């Protein structure tokens, strides 16, 4: 059996009860933290809380060389952990398919995701979100601007009146010069807002910082204004709202401090 377990958003306690029980029952436990991470806990915290030894796999150890994970699931019960919900990344869907091809039973134990938290914390209605996008570091796509694919996603959603979640780039094990096991970098919302303000300086955006933590931050303003603020430690994301229902507008004013002139009031 190979069980994929989402750890939730913040620390070792964010996992569901079902997930915690499955981790403790597994013969071997693997994890990756290159797609996202728990900002309130490190691997040692997870080891101590669950009473297990977690084997962290780098990207190449999941995508190119999943053999140790699959072998462990062939010989016994293995768990594979990620922050958030474990099946948001297509990488992990590929790993699950590889397991199924080898006749290994699989199951998924879900965790809270950044997307659902973004809706909950901002008050924007979940069914009014369109396609999400990821804003990369400029060096990651070979330019100094916003990739056209990001622009097109935001504009397409805006034309339909839909909100856009903009995930912010994470680089773990890879930096400006290529593979670097010591590199760990998280794009912050002020940097993202500055990049996006080149095209939408006066447009409303919402910062969500450290969702799931005791000190989560939600702030709404013009992108040009958000670009000059410090939102503290990662992880951050941005939401570009589309057309606002009056309840959503009230929520952004009351929960995120959005200026009334940006809400059509």
XYZ file of C-alpha atoms in Angstrom, residues 32-177:
146
model
C 8.820 16.068 -0.260
C 8.955 19.771 0.519
C 9.970 21.259 -2.822
C 6.425 21.991 -4.020
C 5.499 23.575 -0.696
C 6.408 23.349 2.979
C 5.054 23.744 6.484
C 6.310 27.096 7.718
C 5.528 26.249 11.346
C 7.384 22.939 11.546
C 10.509 21.240 10.246
C 11.188 17.570 9.647
C 12.406 17.051 13.196
C 9.112 18.426 14.520
C 7.189 16.034 12.292
C 9.362 13.090 13.331
C 8.819 13.822 17.012
C 5.075 14.456 16.734
C 4.347 11.286 14.785
C 7.007 9.066 16.352
C 8.467 8.101 12.968
C 11.559 8.777 10.874
C 10.613 10.699 7.732
C 12.770 10.250 4.639
C 12.737 13.489 2.626
C 13.000 13.042 -1.137
C 14.284 15.763 -3.482
C 12.473 16.494 -6.741
C 14.637 14.097 -8.743
C 14.033 11.449 -6.092
C 10.298 11.634 -6.781
C 10.098 12.397 -10.483
C 13.121 10.519 -11.859
C 13.939 7.920 -9.227
C 10.803 6.891 -7.338
C 12.112 3.333 -6.983
C 12.786 3.448 -3.217
C 9.265 4.723 -2.525
C 7.652 2.126 -4.771
C 9.833 -0.682 -3.408
C 8.836 0.225 0.141
C 5.165 0.157 -0.863
C 5.671 -3.230 -2.539
C 7.203 -4.783 0.560
C 4.958 -3.102 3.145
C 2.911 -0.012 3.879
C 4.512 3.273 2.797
C 3.288 6.826 3.326
C 4.141 9.792 1.103
C 3.672 13.221 2.665
C 3.406 16.738 1.304
C 2.290 20.064 2.658
C -1.275 21.086 1.797
C -3.185 18.442 -0.105
C -1.025 15.707 -1.510
C -2.602 15.467 -4.970
C -2.460 19.120 -6.030
C 0.853 18.513 -7.825
C 0.748 16.417 -11.000
C 4.102 14.995 -9.917
C 2.307 13.018 -7.270
C -0.400 11.869 -9.624
C 2.401 10.411 -11.748
C 3.825 8.625 -8.703
C 0.411 7.192 -7.901
C -0.015 5.943 -11.464
C 3.414 4.286 -11.331
C 2.371 2.523 -8.152
C -0.880 1.309 -9.706
C 1.039 -0.003 -12.727
C 3.145 -2.101 -10.354
C 0.032 -3.512 -8.690
C 0.464 -1.456 -5.511
C -2.751 -0.381 -3.832
C -2.982 3.382 -3.260
C -5.176 5.728 -1.293
C -5.291 9.475 -0.673
C -5.837 11.244 2.656
C -6.516 14.874 1.901
C -5.296 17.981 3.675
C -6.342 21.624 3.662
C -5.099 23.474 0.576
C -3.954 27.040 -0.003
C -6.761 27.504 -2.531
C -9.520 26.656 -0.069
C -7.820 28.764 2.604
C -7.630 31.715 0.209
C -11.372 31.584 -0.289
C -12.090 31.145 3.406
C -9.788 33.916 4.624
C -10.734 36.523 2.016
C -14.479 35.858 1.958
C -14.409 35.392 -1.809
C -16.811 32.685 -2.890
C -15.080 29.482 -3.943
C -17.247 28.845 -7.000
C -16.370 32.276 -8.415
C -12.678 31.409 -8.890
C -11.316 30.680 -12.343
C -8.104 29.012 -13.434
C -5.171 29.488 -11.051
C -1.657 30.415 -12.128
C 1.867 30.492 -10.690
C 4.104 33.558 -10.873
C 7.741 32.442 -11.256
C 10.893 34.261 -10.270
C 12.089 36.220 -13.307
C 15.296 34.166 -13.539
C 13.250 30.974 -13.638
C 11.670 31.831 -16.985
C 14.566 33.762 -18.502
C 13.029 37.231 -18.423
C 12.516 40.225 -16.198
C 8.771 40.530 -16.632
C 5.582 38.558 -16.027
C 5.250 35.528 -18.322
C 2.575 35.875 -20.978
C 0.857 32.731 -19.721
C 0.266 34.418 -16.348
C -1.064 37.575 -18.005
C -3.411 35.562 -20.218
C -4.783 33.567 -17.283
C -5.544 36.669 -15.221
C -7.076 38.528 -18.151
C -9.210 35.552 -19.217
C -10.586 35.227 -15.696
C -11.232 38.980 -15.441
C -13.157 38.928 -18.734
C -15.424 36.291 -17.212
C -15.706 38.121 -13.893
C -13.792 35.393 -12.060
C -11.191 35.598 -9.298
C -7.617 34.365 -9.850
C -5.371 32.679 -7.309
C -1.751 33.532 -8.086
C 0.597 31.067 -6.427
C 4.065 32.464 -5.771
C 7.205 30.658 -6.842
C 9.136 28.360 -4.506
C 12.667 27.291 -5.305
C 14.153 24.541 -3.156
C 17.295 22.815 -4.422
C 17.381 24.950 -7.572
C 18.538 28.555 -7.844
C 19.575 31.148 -10.426
C 22.601 29.067 -11.439
